[in-house]
PDB file of C-alpha atoms and ligand atoms in Angstrom:
ATOM      1  CA  MET W   1      49.376 130.903  48.677  1.00  0.00           C
ATOM      2  CA  HIS W   2      46.787 132.475  50.745  1.00  0.00           C
ATOM      3  CA  SER W   3      44.872 131.573  53.948  1.00  0.00           C
ATOM      4  CA  ILE W   4      42.039 128.867  53.963  1.00  0.00           C
ATOM      5  CA  LYS W   5      38.947 128.293  56.237  1.00  0.00           C
ATOM      6  CA  VAL W   6      38.371 124.647  57.084  1.00  0.00           C
ATOM      7  CA  LEU W   7      35.048 124.496  59.130  1.00  0.00           C
ATOM      8  CA  ASP W   8      35.415 127.049  61.942  1.00  0.00           C
ATOM      9  CA  LYS W   9      39.229 127.498  61.726  1.00  0.00           C
ATOM     10  CA  GLU W  10      41.527 129.896  59.788  1.00  0.00           C
ATOM     11  CA  PHE W  11      44.729 128.316  58.472  1.00  0.00           C
ATOM     12  CA  GLU W  12      47.814 130.009  56.905  1.00  0.00           C
ATOM     13  CA  PRO W  13      50.269 128.863  54.376  1.00  0.00           C
ATOM     14  CA  TYR W  14      53.082 126.798  56.027  1.00  0.00           C
ATOM     15  CA  LEU W  15      54.895 124.373  53.621  1.00  0.00           C
ATOM     16  CA  SER W  16      54.462 124.559  49.991  1.00  0.00           C
ATOM     17  CA  GLU W  17      53.942 121.862  47.522  1.00  0.00           C
ATOM     18  CA  LYS W  18      57.380 122.387  46.057  1.00  0.00           C
ATOM     19  CA  GLU W  19      59.114 122.109  49.348  1.00  0.00           C
ATOM     20  CA  ILE W  20      57.117 118.975  50.307  1.00  0.00           C
ATOM     21  CA  GLN W  21      57.799 117.200  46.948  1.00  0.00           C
ATOM     22  CA  GLU W  22      61.470 118.226  47.161  1.00  0.00           C
ATOM     23  CA  LYS W  23      61.823 116.654  50.729  1.00  0.00           C
ATOM     24  CA  ILE W  24      59.917 113.543  49.462  1.00  0.00           C
ATOM     25  CA  ASN W  25      62.373 113.136  46.575  1.00  0.00           C
ATOM     26  CA  GLU W  26      65.324 113.386  48.772  1.00  0.00           C
ATOM     27  CA  LEU W  27      63.886 110.814  51.136  1.00  0.00           C
ATOM     28  CA  ALA W  28      63.152 108.435  48.161  1.00  0.00           C
ATOM     29  CA  VAL W  29      66.818 108.773  47.103  1.00  0.00           C
ATOM     30  CA  GLN W  30      68.000 107.725  50.673  1.00  0.00           C
ATOM     31  CA  LEU W  31      65.493 104.919  50.931  1.00  0.00           C
ATOM     32  CA  ASN W  32      66.450 103.579  47.454  1.00  0.00           C
ATOM     33  CA  LYS W  33      70.072 103.395  48.825  1.00  0.00           C
ATOM     34  CA  ASP W  34      69.374 102.022  52.256  1.00  0.00           C
ATOM     35  CA  TYR W  35      67.032  99.293  51.051  1.00  0.00           C
ATOM     36  CA  ALA W  36      68.560  98.174  47.886  1.00  0.00           C
ATOM     37  CA  GLY W  37      68.203  94.475  47.775  1.00  0.00           C
ATOM     38  CA  LYS W  38      66.163  94.151  50.842  1.00  0.00           C
ATOM     39  CA  LYS W  39      62.624  94.357  49.102  1.00  0.00           C
ATOM     40  CA  PRO W  40      61.084  96.321  51.909  1.00  0.00           C
ATOM     41  CA  ILE W  41      57.374  96.676  52.671  1.00  0.00           C
ATOM     42  CA  PHE W  42      56.124 100.189  53.086  1.00  0.00           C
ATOM     43  CA  LEU W  43      53.459 100.053  55.721  1.00  0.00           C
ATOM     44  CA  SER W  44      51.370 103.120  55.302  1.00  0.00           C
ATOM     45  CA  ILE W  45      49.029 104.281  58.150  1.00  0.00           C
ATOM     46  CA  LEU W  46      45.681 105.525  56.958  1.00  0.00           C
ATOM     47  CA  ASN W  47      44.116 107.974  56.354  1.00  0.00           C
ATOM     48  CA  GLY W  48      46.415 110.855  56.635  1.00  0.00           C
ATOM     49  CA  SER W  49      49.532 109.095  54.869  1.00  0.00           C
ATOM     50  CA  PHE W  50      48.072 108.324  51.748  1.00  0.00           C
ATOM     51  CA  LEU W  51      49.325 111.288  49.618  1.00  0.00           C
ATOM     52  CA  PHE W  52      52.685 111.011  51.339  1.00  0.00           C
ATOM     53  CA  THR W  53      52.939 107.227  50.633  1.00  0.00           C
ATOM     54  CA  ALA W  54      51.736 107.730  46.815  1.00  0.00           C
ATOM     55  CA  ASP W  55      54.290 110.431  46.167  1.00  0.00           C
ATOM     56  CA  LEU W  56      57.111 108.822  47.924  1.00  0.00           C
ATOM     57  CA  PHE W  57      56.311 105.183  46.506  1.00  0.00           C
ATOM     58  CA  LYS W  58      56.391 106.681  42.814  1.00  0.00           C
ATOM     59  CA  GLN W  59      60.020 107.670  43.434  1.00  0.00           C
ATOM     60  CA  ILE W  60      61.121 104.162  44.865  1.00  0.00           C
ATOM     61  CA  THR W  61      62.884 102.556  42.067  1.00  0.00           C
ATOM     62  CA  ILE W  62      64.074  99.268  44.027  1.00  0.00           C
ATOM     63  CA  GLU W  63      61.923  96.236  44.420  1.00  0.00           C
ATOM     64  CA  ALA W  64      59.348  96.953  47.110  1.00  0.00           C
ATOM     65  CA  GLU W  65      55.852  96.366  48.343  1.00  0.00           C
ATOM     66  CA  VAL W  66      53.220  98.665  49.841  1.00  0.00           C
ATOM     67  CA  CYS W  67      50.513  97.994  52.309  1.00  0.00           C
ATOM     68  CA  PHE W  68      47.932  99.911  54.252  1.00  0.00           C
ATOM     69  CA  ILE W  69      46.556  99.856  57.883  1.00  0.00           C
ATOM     70  CA  LYS W  70      44.200 102.203  59.477  1.00  0.00           C
ATOM     71  CA  LEU W  71      44.857 103.234  63.230  1.00  0.00           C
ATOM     72  CA  ALA W  72      43.022 106.075  64.690  1.00  0.00           C
ATOM     73  CA  SER W  73      43.290 108.086  67.876  1.00  0.00           C
ATOM     74  CA  TYR W  74      42.269 111.549  66.872  1.00  0.00           C
ATOM     75  CA  LYS W  75      38.936 113.368  67.023  1.00  0.00           C
ATOM     76  CA  GLY W  76      38.781 117.056  65.985  1.00  0.00           C
ATOM     77  CA  MET W  77      42.023 118.571  67.053  1.00  0.00           C
ATOM     78  CA  THR W  78      42.904 116.387  70.167  1.00  0.00           C
ATOM     79  CA  SER W  79      44.080 112.982  70.368  1.00  0.00           C
ATOM     80  CA  SER W  80      41.288 110.607  72.020  1.00  0.00           C
ATOM     81  CA  GLY W  81      42.069 108.157  74.698  1.00  0.00           C
ATOM     82  CA  ASN W  82      42.795 105.017  72.730  1.00  0.00           C
ATOM     83  CA  VAL W  83      44.316 103.696  69.599  1.00  0.00           C
ATOM     84  CA  ILE W  84      41.733 101.702  67.377  1.00  0.00           C
ATOM     85  CA  THR W  85      42.856  99.241  64.584  1.00  0.00           C
ATOM     86  CA  ALA W  86      40.124  99.980  62.067  1.00  0.00           C
ATOM     87  CA  ILE W  87      41.772  98.150  59.175  1.00  0.00           C
ATOM     88  CA  GLY W  88      44.408  95.563  60.164  1.00  0.00           C
ATOM     89  CA  LEU W  89      47.542  94.146  58.300  1.00  0.00           C
ATOM     90  CA  GLU W  90      47.026  91.677  55.595  1.00  0.00           C
ATOM     91  CA  ALA W  91      50.732  91.208  54.520  1.00  0.00           C
ATOM     92  CA  ASN W  92      52.834  88.606  55.924  1.00  0.00           C
ATOM     93  CA  VAL W  93      55.614  90.712  57.660  1.00  0.00           C
ATOM     94  CA  THR W  94      57.581  87.974  59.213  1.00  0.00           C
ATOM     95  CA  GLY W  95      61.211  88.244  58.271  1.00  0.00           C
ATOM     96  CA  ARG W  96      60.646  91.341  56.138  1.00  0.00           C
ATOM     97  CA  HIS W  97      61.866  94.815  56.303  1.00  0.00           C
ATOM     98  CA  ILE W  98      59.287  97.318  57.121  1.00  0.00           C
ATOM     99  CA  ILE W  99      59.272 101.068  56.561  1.00  0.00           C
ATOM    100  CA  ILE W 100      56.162 102.593  58.506  1.00  0.00           C
ATOM    101  CA  MET W 101      55.012 105.697  56.679  1.00  0.00           C
ATOM    102  CA  GLU W 102      53.311 108.271  58.956  1.00  0.00           C
ATOM    103  CA  ASP W 103      51.887 111.788  57.964  1.00  0.00           C
ATOM    104  CA  ILE W 104      52.666 113.298  61.336  1.00  0.00           C
ATOM    105  CA  ILE W 105      53.852 112.023  64.732  1.00  0.00           C
ATOM    106  CA  ASP W 106      52.336 114.136  67.531  1.00  0.00           C
ATOM    107  CA  THR W 107      52.112 112.749  70.957  1.00  0.00           C
ATOM    108  CA  GLY W 108      53.509 109.559  69.686  1.00  0.00           C
ATOM    109  CA  LYS W 109      50.539 107.391  71.148  1.00  0.00           C
ATOM    110  CA  THR W 110      49.455 105.738  67.844  1.00  0.00           C
ATOM    111  CA  LEU W 111      52.950 104.222  67.085  1.00  0.00           C
ATOM    112  CA  HIS W 112      53.799 103.672  70.557  1.00  0.00           C
ATOM    113  CA  HIS W 113      50.731 101.437  70.793  1.00  0.00           C
ATOM    114  CA  TYR W 114      51.233  99.755  67.347  1.00  0.00           C
ATOM    115  CA  LEU W 115      54.891  98.994  67.337  1.00  0.00           C
ATOM    116  CA  PRO W 116      54.726  96.210  69.859  1.00  0.00           C
ATOM    117  CA  GLN W 117      51.844  94.469  67.827  1.00  0.00           C
ATOM    118  CA  LEU W 118      54.036  94.679  64.684  1.00  0.00           C
ATOM    119  CA  ALA W 119      57.063  93.514  66.507  1.00  0.00           C
ATOM    120  CA  SER W 120      55.115  90.188  67.554  1.00  0.00           C
ATOM    121  CA  SER W 121      54.829  89.254  63.885  1.00  0.00           C
ATOM    122  CA  GLY W 122      58.785  88.909  63.699  1.00  0.00           C
ATOM    123  CA  PRO W 123      59.798  91.489  61.001  1.00  0.00           C
ATOM    124  CA  ALA W 124      63.499  91.566  60.197  1.00  0.00           C
ATOM    125  CA  SER W 125      63.543  95.450  60.856  1.00  0.00           C
ATOM    126  CA  VAL W 126      61.079  98.229  61.399  1.00  0.00           C
ATOM    127  CA  LYS W 127      61.963 101.940  60.614  1.00  0.00           C
ATOM    128  CA  ILE W 128      59.676 104.960  60.715  1.00  0.00           C
ATOM    129  CA  ALA W 129      59.401 107.534  58.018  1.00  0.00           C
ATOM    130  CA  VAL W 130      57.583 110.461  58.890  1.00  0.00           C
ATOM    131  CA  LEU W 131      56.571 113.621  56.918  1.00  0.00           C
ATOM    132  CA  LEU W 132      56.088 116.060  59.718  1.00  0.00           C
ATOM    133  CA  ASN W 133      57.478 115.338  63.274  1.00  0.00           C
ATOM    134  CA  LYS W 134      55.949 117.483  66.071  1.00  0.00           C
ATOM    135  CA  LYS W 135      58.728 116.798  68.675  1.00  0.00           C
ATOM    136  CA  GLU W 136      57.567 119.065  71.322  1.00  0.00           C
ATOM    137  CA  ALA W 137      54.237 117.485  71.574  1.00  0.00           C
ATOM    138  CA  ARG W 138      55.714 114.018  72.306  1.00  0.00           C
ATOM    139  CA  GLN W 139      54.227 112.142  75.318  1.00  0.00           C
ATOM    140  CA  PHE W 140      55.050 108.527  74.261  1.00  0.00           C
ATOM    141  CA  SER W 141      58.550 107.861  73.130  1.00  0.00           C
ATOM    142  CA  VAL W 142      58.971 106.805  69.360  1.00  0.00           C
ATOM    143  CA  ASN W 143      62.388 106.565  67.500  1.00  0.00           C
ATOM    144  CA  VAL W 144      61.850 108.217  64.202  1.00  0.00           C
ATOM    145  CA  ASP W 145      64.274 107.104  61.533  1.00  0.00           C
ATOM    146  CA  TYR W 146      63.597 109.394  58.544  1.00  0.00           C
ATOM    147  CA  THR W 147      61.879 112.875  59.039  1.00  0.00           C
ATOM    148  CA  CYS W 148      60.993 115.154  56.260  1.00  0.00           C
ATOM    149  CA  PHE W 149      60.175 118.255  58.430  1.00  0.00           C
ATOM    150  CA  GLU W 150      60.429 119.020  62.082  1.00  0.00           C
ATOM    151  CA  ILE W 151      57.544 121.248  62.898  1.00  0.00           C
ATOM    152  CA  PRO W 152      56.382 123.238  66.040  1.00  0.00           C
ATOM    153  CA  ASN W 153      53.502 122.134  68.154  1.00  0.00           C
ATOM    154  CA  LYS W 154      50.807 123.698  66.120  1.00  0.00           C
ATOM    155  CA  PHE W 155      47.824 122.062  64.318  1.00  0.00           C
ATOM    156  CA  VAL W 156      48.247 121.699  60.495  1.00  0.00           C
ATOM    157  CA  VAL W 157      46.065 120.526  57.647  1.00  0.00           C
ATOM    158  CA  GLY W 158      46.497 119.701  54.045  1.00  0.00           C
ATOM    159  CA  TYR W 159      48.399 117.046  52.084  1.00  0.00           C
ATOM    160  CA  GLY W 160      46.449 114.409  53.558  1.00  0.00           C
ATOM    161  CA  LEU W 161      46.178 115.860  57.081  1.00  0.00           C
ATOM    162  CA  ASP W 162      42.668 116.872  58.061  1.00  0.00           C
ATOM    163  CA  TYR W 163      40.650 118.878  60.437  1.00  0.00           C
ATOM    164  CA  ASP W 164      37.453 116.923  61.354  1.00  0.00           C
ATOM    165  CA  GLY W 165      37.857 114.936  57.948  1.00  0.00           C
ATOM    166  CA  LEU W 166      38.306 118.177  55.875  1.00  0.00           C
ATOM    167  CA  GLY W 167      41.326 119.844  54.316  1.00  0.00           C
ATOM    168  CA  ARG W 168      43.040 116.709  53.132  1.00  0.00           C
ATOM    169  CA  ASN W 169      42.802 117.654  49.455  1.00  0.00           C
ATOM    170  CA  SER W 170      45.413 120.469  49.456  1.00  0.00           C
ATOM    171  CA  LYS W 171      48.824 120.162  47.761  1.00  0.00           C
ATOM    172  CA  ASP W 172      50.184 122.547  50.427  1.00  0.00           C
ATOM    173  CA  ILE W 173      50.281 122.325  54.161  1.00  0.00           C
ATOM    174  CA  TYR W 174      48.734 124.955  56.299  1.00  0.00           C
ATOM    175  CA  GLN W 175      49.036 125.801  59.897  1.00  0.00           C
ATOM    176  CA  LEU W 176      46.349 127.030  62.351  1.00  0.00           C
ATOM    177  CA  LYS W 177      46.357 130.779  62.763  1.00  0.00           C
TER     178      LYS W 177
HETATM  179  P1  LIG S 201      49.807 110.844  67.705  1.00  0.00           P
HETATM  180  O1  LIG S 201      49.235 109.618  67.975  1.00  0.00           O
HETATM  181  O2  LIG S 201      49.420 111.716  68.678  1.00  0.00           O
HETATM  182  O3  LIG S 201      51.313 110.811  67.393  1.00  0.00           O
HETATM  183  O4  LIG S 201      49.136 111.299  66.547  1.00  0.00           O
HETATM  184  C1  LIG S 201      49.193 110.538  65.302  1.00  0.00           C
HETATM  185  C2  LIG S 201      48.220 110.979  64.344  1.00  0.00           C
HETATM  186  O5  LIG S 201      47.249 112.057  64.897  1.00  0.00           O
HETATM  187  C3  LIG S 201      48.614 111.356  63.059  1.00  0.00           C
HETATM  188  O6  LIG S 201      48.845 110.273  62.270  1.00  0.00           O
HETATM  189  C4  LIG S 201      47.610 112.281  62.558  1.00  0.00           C
HETATM  190  O7  LIG S 201      46.593 111.543  61.912  1.00  0.00           O
HETATM  191  C5  LIG S 201      46.868 112.959  63.605  1.00  0.00           C
HETATM  192  N1  LIG S 201      47.473 114.270  63.913  1.00  0.00           N
HETATM  193  C6  LIG S 201      48.330 114.639  64.824  1.00  0.00           C
HETATM  194  N2  LIG S 201      48.696 116.093  64.704  1.00  0.00           N
HETATM  195  C7  LIG S 201      47.974 116.524  63.752  1.00  0.00           C
HETATM  196  C8  LIG S 201      47.764 117.819  63.204  1.00  0.00           C
HETATM  197  O8  LIG S 201      48.337 118.757  63.412  1.00  0.00           O
HETATM  198  N3  LIG S 201      46.895 117.783  61.976  1.00  0.00           N
HETATM  199  C9  LIG S 201      46.099 116.882  61.535  1.00  0.00           C
HETATM  200  N4  LIG S 201      46.263 115.635  62.151  1.00  0.00           N
HETATM  201  C10 LIG S 201      47.154 115.399  63.174  1.00  0.00           C
HETATM  202 MG1  LIG S 202      47.664 109.618  60.678  1.00  0.00          MG
END
């Protein structure tokens, strides 16, 4: 792995495809156990979580559904003021077990704003699975149930994560130099 350039910024290798896939497989094993017989709905938050969701969902062997919503609060490298629901929830989540799939939790704002909305639909349970957890950056409290990697407060791209729309199509994850 070598450094890459996305727009005006240099990024260096941080997590390899192999490390990422191993953690996702471990998470799938755990979820297959924890949700056996519960027919959970994996609720993926677009855009960043699409690869994480796809790779994890392929390893889910129990009965399960997947659906997608689009929330956005980011522009460039900083979180913008508000959280917009660009694509809403189609699935009926009332009485269902929900596993929210997030690529990364940074300030926590996106989920902090969205969780009460989801709760108002009356799900049986809501848990959060996240690929990358930037704990040091937290400004809004969010209880994360499943974490693949705890990472420092540095901007990352790749494996679904972007810098101004670019860099998502990389199998590895890179960190800002
Ligand atoms: P939060 O609302 O601040 O927790 O931010 C959540 C969203 O911001 C994530 O789902 C990502 O889409 C985006 N985000 C946060 N940190 C990064 C990063 O380091 N690289 C790319 N996107 C990020
Ligand atoms: Mg995201």
